[in-house]
Coordinates of C-alpha atoms in Angstrom, one line a residue:
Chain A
X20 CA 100.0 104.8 85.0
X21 CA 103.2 107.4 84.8
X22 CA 104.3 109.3 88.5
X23 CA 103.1 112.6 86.4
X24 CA 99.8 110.6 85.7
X25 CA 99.3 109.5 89.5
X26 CA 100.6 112.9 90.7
X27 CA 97.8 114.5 89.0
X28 CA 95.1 112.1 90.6
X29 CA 96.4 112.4 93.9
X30 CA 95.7 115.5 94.3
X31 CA 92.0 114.4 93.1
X32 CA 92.0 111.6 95.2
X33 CA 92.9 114.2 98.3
X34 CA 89.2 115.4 97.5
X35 CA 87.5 112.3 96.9
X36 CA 86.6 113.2 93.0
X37 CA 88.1 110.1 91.4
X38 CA 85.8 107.1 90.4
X39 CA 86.2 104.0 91.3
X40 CA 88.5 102.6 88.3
X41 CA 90.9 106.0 88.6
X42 CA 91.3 105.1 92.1
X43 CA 92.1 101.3 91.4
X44 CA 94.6 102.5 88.9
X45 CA 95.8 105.3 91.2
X46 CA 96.4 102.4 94.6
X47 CA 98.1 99.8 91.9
X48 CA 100.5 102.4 91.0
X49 CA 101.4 103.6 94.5
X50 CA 101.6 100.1 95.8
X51 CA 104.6 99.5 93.6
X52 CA 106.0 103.1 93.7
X53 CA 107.7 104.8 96.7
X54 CA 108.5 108.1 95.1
X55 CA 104.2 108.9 94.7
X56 CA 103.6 107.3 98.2
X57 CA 106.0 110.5 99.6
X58 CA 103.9 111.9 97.5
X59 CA 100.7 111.5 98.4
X60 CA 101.6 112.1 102.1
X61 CA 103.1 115.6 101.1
X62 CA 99.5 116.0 98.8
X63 CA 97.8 115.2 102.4
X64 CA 100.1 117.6 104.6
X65 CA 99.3 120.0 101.9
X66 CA 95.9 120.0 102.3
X67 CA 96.0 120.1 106.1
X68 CA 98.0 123.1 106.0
X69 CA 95.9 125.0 103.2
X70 CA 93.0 124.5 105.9
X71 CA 94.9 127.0 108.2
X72 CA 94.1 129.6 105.5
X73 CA 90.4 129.9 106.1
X74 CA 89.4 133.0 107.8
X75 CA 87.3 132.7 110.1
X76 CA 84.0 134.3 111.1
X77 CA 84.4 137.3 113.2
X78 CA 82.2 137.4 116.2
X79 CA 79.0 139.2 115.9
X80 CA 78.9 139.3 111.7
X81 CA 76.7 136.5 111.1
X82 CA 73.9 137.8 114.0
X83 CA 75.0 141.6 112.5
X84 CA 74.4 140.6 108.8
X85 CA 71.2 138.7 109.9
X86 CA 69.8 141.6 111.8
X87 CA 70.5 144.4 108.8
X88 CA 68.6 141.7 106.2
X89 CA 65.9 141.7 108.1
X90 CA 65.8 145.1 108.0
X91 CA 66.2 145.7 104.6
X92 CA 63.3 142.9 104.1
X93 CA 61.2 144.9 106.0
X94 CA 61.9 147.7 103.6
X95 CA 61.9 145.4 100.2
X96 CA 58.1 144.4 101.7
X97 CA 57.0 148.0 102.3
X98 CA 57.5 149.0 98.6
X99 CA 55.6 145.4 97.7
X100 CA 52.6 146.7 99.4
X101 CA 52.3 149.7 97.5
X102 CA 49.8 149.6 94.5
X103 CA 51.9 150.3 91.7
X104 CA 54.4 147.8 93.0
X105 CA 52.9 144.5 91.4
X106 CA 52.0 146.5 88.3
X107 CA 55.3 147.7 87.9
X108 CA 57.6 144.2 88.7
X109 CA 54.4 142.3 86.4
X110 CA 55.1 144.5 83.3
X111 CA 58.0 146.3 83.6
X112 CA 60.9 144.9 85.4
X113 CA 59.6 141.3 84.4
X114 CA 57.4 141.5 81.3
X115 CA 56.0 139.3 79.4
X116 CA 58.0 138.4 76.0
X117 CA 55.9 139.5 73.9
X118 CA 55.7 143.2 75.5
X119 CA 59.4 143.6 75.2
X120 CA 60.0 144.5 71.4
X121 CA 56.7 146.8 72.2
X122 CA 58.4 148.4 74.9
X123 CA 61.7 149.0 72.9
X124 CA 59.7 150.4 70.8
X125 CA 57.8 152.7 73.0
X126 CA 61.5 154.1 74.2
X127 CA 62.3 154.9 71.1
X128 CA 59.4 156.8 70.4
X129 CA 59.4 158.7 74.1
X130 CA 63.0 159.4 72.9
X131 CA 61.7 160.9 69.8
X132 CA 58.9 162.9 71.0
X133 CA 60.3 164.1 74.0
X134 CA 63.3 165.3 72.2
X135 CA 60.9 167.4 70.2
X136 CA 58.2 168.4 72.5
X137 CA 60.2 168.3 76.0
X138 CA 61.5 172.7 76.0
X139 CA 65.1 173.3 76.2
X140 CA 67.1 174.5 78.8
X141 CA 67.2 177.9 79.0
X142 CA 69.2 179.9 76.5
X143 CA 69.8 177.3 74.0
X144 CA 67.8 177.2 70.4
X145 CA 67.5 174.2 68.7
X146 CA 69.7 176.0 65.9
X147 CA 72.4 176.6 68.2
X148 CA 72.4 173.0 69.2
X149 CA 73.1 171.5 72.5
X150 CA 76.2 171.6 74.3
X151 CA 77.3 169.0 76.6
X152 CA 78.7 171.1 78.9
X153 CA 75.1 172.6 80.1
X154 CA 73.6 170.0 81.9
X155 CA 69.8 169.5 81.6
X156 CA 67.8 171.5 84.4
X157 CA 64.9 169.0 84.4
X158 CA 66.2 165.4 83.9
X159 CA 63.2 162.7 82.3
X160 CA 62.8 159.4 83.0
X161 CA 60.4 156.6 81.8
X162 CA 58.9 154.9 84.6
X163 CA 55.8 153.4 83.1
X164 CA 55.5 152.1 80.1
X165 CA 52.0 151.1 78.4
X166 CA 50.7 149.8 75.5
X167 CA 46.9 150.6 74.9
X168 CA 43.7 150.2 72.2
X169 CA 44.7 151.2 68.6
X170 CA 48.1 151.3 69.0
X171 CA 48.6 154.2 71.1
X172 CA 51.2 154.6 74.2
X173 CA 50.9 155.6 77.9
X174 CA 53.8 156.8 79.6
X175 CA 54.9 157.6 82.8
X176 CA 57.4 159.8 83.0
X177 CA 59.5 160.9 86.4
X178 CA 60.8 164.1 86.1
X179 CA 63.9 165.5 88.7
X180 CA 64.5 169.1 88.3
X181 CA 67.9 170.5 89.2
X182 CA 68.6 173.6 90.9
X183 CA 72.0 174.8 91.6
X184 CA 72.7 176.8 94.9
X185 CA 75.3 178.3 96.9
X186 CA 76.2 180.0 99.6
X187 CA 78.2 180.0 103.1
X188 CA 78.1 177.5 105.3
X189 CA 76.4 180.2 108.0
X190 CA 73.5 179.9 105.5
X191 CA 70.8 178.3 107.2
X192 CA 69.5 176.8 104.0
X193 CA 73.1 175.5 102.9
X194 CA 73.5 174.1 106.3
X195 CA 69.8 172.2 106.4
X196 CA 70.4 170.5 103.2
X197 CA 73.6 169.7 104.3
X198 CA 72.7 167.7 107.1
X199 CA 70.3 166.1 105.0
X200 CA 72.9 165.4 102.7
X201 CA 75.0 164.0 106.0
X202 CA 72.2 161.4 106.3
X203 CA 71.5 160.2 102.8
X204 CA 71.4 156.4 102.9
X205 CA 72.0 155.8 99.0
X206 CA 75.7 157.9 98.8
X207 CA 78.1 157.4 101.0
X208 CA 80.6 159.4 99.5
X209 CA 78.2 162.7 99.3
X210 CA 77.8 161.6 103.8
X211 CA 81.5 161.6 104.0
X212 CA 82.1 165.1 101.6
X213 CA 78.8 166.7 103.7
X214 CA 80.3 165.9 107.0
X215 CA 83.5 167.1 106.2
X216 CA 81.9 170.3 105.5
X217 CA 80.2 170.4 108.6
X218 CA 82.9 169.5 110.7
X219 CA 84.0 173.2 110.9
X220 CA 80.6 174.1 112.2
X221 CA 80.4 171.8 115.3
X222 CA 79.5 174.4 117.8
X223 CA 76.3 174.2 116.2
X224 CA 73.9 171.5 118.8
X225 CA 72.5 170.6 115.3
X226 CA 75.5 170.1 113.4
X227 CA 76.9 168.2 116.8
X228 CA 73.9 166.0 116.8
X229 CA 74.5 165.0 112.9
X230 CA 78.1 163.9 113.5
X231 CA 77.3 161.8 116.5
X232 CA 74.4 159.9 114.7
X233 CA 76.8 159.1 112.2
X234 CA 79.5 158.1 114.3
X235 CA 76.8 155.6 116.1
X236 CA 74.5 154.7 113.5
X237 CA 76.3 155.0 109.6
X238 CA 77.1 151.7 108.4
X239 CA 80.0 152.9 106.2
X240 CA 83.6 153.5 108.2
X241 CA 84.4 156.4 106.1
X242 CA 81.7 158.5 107.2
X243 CA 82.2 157.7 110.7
X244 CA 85.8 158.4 110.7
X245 CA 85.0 161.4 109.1
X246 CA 82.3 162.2 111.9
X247 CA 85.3 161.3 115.0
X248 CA 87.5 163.9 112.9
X249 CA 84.3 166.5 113.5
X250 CA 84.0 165.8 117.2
X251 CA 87.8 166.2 118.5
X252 CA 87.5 169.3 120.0
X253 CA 84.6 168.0 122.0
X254 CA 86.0 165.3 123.5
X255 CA 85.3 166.5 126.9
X256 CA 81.9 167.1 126.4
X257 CA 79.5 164.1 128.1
X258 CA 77.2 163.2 125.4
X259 CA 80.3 162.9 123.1
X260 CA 81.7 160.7 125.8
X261 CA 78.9 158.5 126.1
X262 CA 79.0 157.8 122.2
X263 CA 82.7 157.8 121.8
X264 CA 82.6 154.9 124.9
X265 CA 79.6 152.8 122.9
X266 CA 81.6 153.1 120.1
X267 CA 85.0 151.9 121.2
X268 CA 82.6 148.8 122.5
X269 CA 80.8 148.0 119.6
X270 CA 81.7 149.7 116.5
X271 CA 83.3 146.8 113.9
X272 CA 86.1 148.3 112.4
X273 CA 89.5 148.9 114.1
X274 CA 90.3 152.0 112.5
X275 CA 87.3 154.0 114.2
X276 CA 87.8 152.0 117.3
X277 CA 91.5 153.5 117.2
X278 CA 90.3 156.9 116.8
X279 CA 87.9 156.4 119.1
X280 CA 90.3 155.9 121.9
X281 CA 92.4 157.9 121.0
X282 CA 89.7 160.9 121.6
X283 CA 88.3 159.2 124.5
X284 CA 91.7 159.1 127.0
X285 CA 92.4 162.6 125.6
X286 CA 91.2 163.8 128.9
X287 CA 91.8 161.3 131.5
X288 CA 88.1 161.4 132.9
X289 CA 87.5 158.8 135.6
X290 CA 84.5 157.6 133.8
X291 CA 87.1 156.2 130.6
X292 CA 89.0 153.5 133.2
X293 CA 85.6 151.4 133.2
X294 CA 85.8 151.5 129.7
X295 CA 88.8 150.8 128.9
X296 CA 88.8 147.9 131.5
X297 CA 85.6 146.4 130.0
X298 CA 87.6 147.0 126.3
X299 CA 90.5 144.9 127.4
X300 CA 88.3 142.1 128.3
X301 CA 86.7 141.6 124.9
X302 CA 88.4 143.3 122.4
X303 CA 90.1 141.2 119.7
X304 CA 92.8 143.5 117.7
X305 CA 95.8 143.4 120.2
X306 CA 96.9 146.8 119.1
X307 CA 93.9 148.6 120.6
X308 CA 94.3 146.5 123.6
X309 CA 97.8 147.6 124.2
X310 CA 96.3 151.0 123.7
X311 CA 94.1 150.7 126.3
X312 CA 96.9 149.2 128.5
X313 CA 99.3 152.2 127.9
X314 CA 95.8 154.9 128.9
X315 CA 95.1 152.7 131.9
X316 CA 98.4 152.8 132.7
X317 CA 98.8 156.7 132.8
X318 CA 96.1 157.0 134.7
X319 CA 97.6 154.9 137.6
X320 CA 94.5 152.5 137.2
X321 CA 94.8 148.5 137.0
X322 CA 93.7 146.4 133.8
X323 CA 91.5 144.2 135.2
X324 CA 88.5 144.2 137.7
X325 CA 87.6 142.8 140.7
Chain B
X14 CA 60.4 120.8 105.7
X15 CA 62.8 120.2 103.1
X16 CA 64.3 122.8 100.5
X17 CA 61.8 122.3 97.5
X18 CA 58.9 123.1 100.1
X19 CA 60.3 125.8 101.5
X20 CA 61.2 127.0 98.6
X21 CA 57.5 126.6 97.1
X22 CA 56.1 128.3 100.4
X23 CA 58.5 131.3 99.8
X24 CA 57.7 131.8 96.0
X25 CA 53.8 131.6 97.3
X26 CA 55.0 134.8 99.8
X27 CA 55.5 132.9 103.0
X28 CA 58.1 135.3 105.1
X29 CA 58.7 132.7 107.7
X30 CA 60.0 129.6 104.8
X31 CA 61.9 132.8 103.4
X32 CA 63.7 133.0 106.5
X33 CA 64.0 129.5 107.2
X34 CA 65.7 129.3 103.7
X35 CA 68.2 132.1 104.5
X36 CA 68.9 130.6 108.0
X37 CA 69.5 127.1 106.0
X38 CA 72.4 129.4 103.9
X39 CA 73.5 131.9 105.5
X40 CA 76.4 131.0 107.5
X41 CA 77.9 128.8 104.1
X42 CA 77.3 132.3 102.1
X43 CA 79.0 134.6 104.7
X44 CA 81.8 132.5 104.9
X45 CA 82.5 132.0 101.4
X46 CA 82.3 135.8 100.5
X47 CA 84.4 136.3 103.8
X48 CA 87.0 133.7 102.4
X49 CA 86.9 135.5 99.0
X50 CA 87.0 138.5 100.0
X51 CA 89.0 138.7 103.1
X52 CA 86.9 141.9 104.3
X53 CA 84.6 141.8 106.6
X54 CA 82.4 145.0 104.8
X55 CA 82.2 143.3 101.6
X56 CA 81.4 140.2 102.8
X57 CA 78.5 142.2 104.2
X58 CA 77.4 143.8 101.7
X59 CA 77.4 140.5 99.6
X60 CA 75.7 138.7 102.0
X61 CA 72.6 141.3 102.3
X62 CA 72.5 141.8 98.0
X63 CA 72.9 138.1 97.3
X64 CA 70.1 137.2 99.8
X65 CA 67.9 140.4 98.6
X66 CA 68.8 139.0 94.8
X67 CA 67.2 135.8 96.1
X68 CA 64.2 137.3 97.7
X69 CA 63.4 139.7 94.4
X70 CA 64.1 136.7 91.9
X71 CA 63.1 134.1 93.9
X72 CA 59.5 133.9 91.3
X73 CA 61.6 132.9 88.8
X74 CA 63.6 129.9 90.6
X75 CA 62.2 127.0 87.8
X76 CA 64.4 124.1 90.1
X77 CA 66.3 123.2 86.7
X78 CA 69.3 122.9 89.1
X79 CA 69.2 122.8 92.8
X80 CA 69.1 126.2 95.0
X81 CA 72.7 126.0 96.1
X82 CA 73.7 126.0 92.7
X83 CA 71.3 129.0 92.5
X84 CA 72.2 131.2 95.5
X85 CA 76.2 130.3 95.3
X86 CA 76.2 131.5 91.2
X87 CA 74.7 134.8 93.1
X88 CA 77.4 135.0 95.5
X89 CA 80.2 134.0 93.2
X90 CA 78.7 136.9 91.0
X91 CA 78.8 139.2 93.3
X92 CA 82.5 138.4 95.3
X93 CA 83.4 138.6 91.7
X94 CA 82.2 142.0 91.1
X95 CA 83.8 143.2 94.2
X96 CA 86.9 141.6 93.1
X97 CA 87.0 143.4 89.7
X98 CA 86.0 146.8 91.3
X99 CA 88.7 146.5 93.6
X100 CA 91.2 146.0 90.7
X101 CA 89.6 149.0 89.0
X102 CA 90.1 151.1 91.6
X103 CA 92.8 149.9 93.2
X104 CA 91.1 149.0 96.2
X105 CA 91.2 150.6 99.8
X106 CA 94.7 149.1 101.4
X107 CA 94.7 146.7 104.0
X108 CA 95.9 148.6 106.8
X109 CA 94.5 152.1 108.4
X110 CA 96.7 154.8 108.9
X111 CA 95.6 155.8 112.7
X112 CA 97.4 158.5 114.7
X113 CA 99.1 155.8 117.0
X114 CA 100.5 154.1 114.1
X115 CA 99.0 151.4 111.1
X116 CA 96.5 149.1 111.7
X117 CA 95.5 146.3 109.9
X118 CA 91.8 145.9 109.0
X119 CA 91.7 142.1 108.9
X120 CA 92.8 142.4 112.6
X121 CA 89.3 141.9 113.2
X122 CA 88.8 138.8 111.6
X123 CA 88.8 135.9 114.4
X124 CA 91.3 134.1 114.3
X125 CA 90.3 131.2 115.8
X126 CA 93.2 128.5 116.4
X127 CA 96.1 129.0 118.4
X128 CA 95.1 131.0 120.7
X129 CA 97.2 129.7 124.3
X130 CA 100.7 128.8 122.4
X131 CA 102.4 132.1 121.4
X132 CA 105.0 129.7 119.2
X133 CA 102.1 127.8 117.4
X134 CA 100.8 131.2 117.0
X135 CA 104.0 132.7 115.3
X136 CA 104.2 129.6 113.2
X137 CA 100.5 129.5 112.9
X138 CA 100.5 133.5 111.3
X139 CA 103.6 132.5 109.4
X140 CA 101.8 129.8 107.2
X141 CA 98.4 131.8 107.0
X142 CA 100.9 134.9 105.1
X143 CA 102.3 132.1 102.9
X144 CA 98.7 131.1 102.3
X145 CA 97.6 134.4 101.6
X146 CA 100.4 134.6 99.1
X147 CA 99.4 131.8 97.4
X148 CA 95.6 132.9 97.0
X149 CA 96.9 136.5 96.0
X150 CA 99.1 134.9 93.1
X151 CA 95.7 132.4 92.0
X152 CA 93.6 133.8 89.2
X153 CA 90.0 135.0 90.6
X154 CA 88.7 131.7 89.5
X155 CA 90.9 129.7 90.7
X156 CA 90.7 131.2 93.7
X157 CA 87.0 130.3 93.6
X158 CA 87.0 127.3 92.7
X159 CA 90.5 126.5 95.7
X160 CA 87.5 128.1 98.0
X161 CA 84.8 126.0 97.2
X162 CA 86.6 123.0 96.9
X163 CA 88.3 123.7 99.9
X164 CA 87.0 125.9 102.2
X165 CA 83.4 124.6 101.3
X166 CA 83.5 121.1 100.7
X167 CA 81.9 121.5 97.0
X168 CA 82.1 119.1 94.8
X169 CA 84.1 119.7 90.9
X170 CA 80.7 119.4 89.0
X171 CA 78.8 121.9 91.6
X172 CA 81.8 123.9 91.1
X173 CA 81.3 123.9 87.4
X174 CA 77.4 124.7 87.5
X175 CA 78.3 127.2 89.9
X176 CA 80.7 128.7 87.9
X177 CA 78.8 128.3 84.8
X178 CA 81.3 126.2 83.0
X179 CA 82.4 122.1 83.0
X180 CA 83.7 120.0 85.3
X181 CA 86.8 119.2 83.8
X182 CA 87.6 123.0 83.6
X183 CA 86.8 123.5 87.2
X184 CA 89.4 120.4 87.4
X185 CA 91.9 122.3 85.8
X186 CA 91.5 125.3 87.5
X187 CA 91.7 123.2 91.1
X188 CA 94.9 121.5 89.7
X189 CA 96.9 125.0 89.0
X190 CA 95.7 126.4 92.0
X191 CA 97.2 123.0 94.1
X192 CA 100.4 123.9 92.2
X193 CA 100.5 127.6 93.5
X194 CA 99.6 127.1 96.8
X195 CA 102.4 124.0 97.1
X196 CA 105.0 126.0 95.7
X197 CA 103.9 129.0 98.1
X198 CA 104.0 126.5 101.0
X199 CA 106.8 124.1 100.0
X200 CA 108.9 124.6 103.1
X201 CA 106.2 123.4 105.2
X202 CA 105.9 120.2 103.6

């Protein structure tokens, strides 16, 4: 065996993958060379080191993780229970082989026919052709696809019509569906973009209300920056203390927690030195913690508590 | 029970072997994404797809290899995904621009070891950049495969059937990615 030969296995011997004749080979070699015994001790030191690398779990993710799949089993078993739910995973999201060529058929044929039946949006003629620009008012989709006696199709078709509005945002309508938008659990960009319309309308209880749930509730950090940037000017106000002190508790990401206390000591309320104190003693980022050092300090008020 | 029975129970609907499966997995799965991803969110988000992937697909588990082979070719899937979309867009930085200054969103991952001796410490967050380095400058896969071997204990073949590929080349991979992260922490040795 060469040193290049043994330095290769050592590194395979570090993880216990050679066999039992590579390993023979490998121990005859070192016993008569010094050059891959230093080696194989730096191999070793390397691996003890590389172990240093692995991040470890944060406290709280595994017991958060385990909590939100539950949740979202709960909601995968609520859509089981509905009738068309078997029907639907049975034929169409796992059919049988032999329905698949019929159901690439079918789709070309729904293409076909609605193409030809389905109207056009308004103010374009089938001479005039149709430009990409316009997009479709009512947009058509196959949900169910079926193949029946004498060759004939069923279809299922979902169809989302599209309506354009706008207006001010001291339009109760605008404002309605923009709080609806706030909460939409599927888009978390269209939360953060809705909230950051809202945020000019915070004297509004309902508005108010929106930006606190998603500061307490939204599981993306974006949004609930975007929610702390909203309630700035009430930092004073108690129901936004209450949440801004929950959050700085137990909210996961640093950045929000940052914002959050910076908002919180803003006013130096008597209420925030509990707080604070109970941050210090479990907090894990060091930079809030000197944060809430430097507030407790201003307000003449010691770190610990007896 | 063991894993082909709780399996079987779950493919037959039972919620309770379902969750017995998941607690089985969990903690290897959340730590592997976590180690790949080094984010906290995606590792999240990983955890809860791969483990609704499972549930949803779980009818069509044959046992032609064993269900870690299954659920980790999920979550390798998936961290690589994440990886790709974070190349495609650049991905969010590491640190947080905050109104008292930056702050680093990994802060918040534990770290768990030298915690009472400030100098271990310094010297202990000295090797973990050089390690980062090291896993920054490895290709995704070999990245994967450092992880598993590493990190997870796998062994090269489960590696490969993971990875969809053989052992040898899982070998290979593991061999380079030695290379990198000696060169990266040559001083220390």
């Amino acid at each position: 065996m060469t040193c290049q030969e043994a330095k290769e296995y050592l590194i395979l011997a570090e993880y216990s993958e050679l066999s039992f004749e590579e390993e023979e080979r490998l121990e005859s070699h070192l016993a008569v060379c010094s050059s891959c015994q230093a080696e194989r001790e730096r191999t070793r030191k390397l691996a003890a080191l590389a172990a240093e690398g692995e991040a470890g779990l944060p406290a709280g993710l595994l017991p958060r993780c385990r909590r939100e799949l539950a949740a979202a089993l709960v909601q995968e078993r609520r859509l089981e229970c509905r009738p068309w739910h078997g029907f639907w995973r049975r034929w169409v999201v796992h059919p049988p082989l032999w329905l698949r060529p019929v159901g690439a058929l079918a789709m070309v044929a729904a293409g076909f026919f609605a193409a030809r039946w389905l109207p056009l949006p308004s103010g374009l003629s089938p001479a005039a052709g149709l430009t990409a620009a316009e997009p479709p008012a009512v947009s058509t989709r196959v949900r169910l696809v079926n193949s029946e006696a004498g060759g004939r199709v069923r279809l299922l078709l979902e169809e989302t019509k599209q309506r354009e509005l706008s207006g001010g945002l001291d339009d109760d309508e605008i404002r309605r569906l923009l709080l609806a938008a706030a909460a939409d659990p599927a888009d978390p960009g269209l939360r953060v973009e809705s909230i950051d319309l809202l945020k000019s309308r915070t004297s509004d209880d309902e508005v108010r209300k929106a930006l606190l749930d998603a500061l307490r509730k939204d599981p993306n950090s974006g949004v609930r920056l975007k929610a702390l940037e909203g309630l700035r000017p009430y930092a004073r106000d108690p129901e936004t203390r209450r949440v801004l002190a929950s959050v700085l508790l137990h909210d996961d990401n640093p950045g929000v927690r940052t914002q959050a206390i910076d908002l919180l000591v803003q006013s130096k309320e008597p209420d925030v030195a509990g707080v604070l104190q109970e941050l210090i003693r479990r907090e894990e980022n060091a930079y809030i913690r000197s944060l809430s050092q430097k507030a407790l300090g201003e307000m003449k008020a010691s770190v610990g508590t007896f | 029970m063991d894993d082909a029975a709780l399996i079987r129970a779950a493919q037959a609907g039972s919620g309770d072997a379902f969750e017995q499966l998941v607690g089985a997995y969990d903690q290897g799965v959340l730590r592997l994404a976590l180690n790949l991803l080094r984010s906290p969110e995606d590792a999240r988000d990983v955890y809860q797809e791969a483990f609704l992937r499972v549930y949803r697909n779980l009818h069509t588990f044959r046992f032609d290899c064993s269900f870690h082979t299954w659920l980790y070719r999920i979550v390798t899937n998936l961290c690589l995904d994440h990886l790709r979309k974070r190349k495609v867009r650049k991905m969010e930085p590491s640190t947080v621009e905050t109104g008292d200054g930056t702050v680093d969103r990994l802060d918040n991952v534990a770290e768990q070891r030298a915690h009472a001796d400030p100098q271990r410490a310094l010297l202990s967050s000295e090797l973990r950049d050089k390690i980062q380095d090291a896993l920054s400058q490895m290709t995704d896969r070999e990245r994967m495969v450092f992880e598993m071997r590493h990190y997870q204990g796998m062994r090269l073949r489960a590696i490969g059937e993971v990875l969809g590929t053989t052992e040898e080349a899982a070998k290979n991979c593991l061999f380079r990615a030695t290379q990198k992260m000696r060169t990266a922490l040559g001083a220390y040795l």
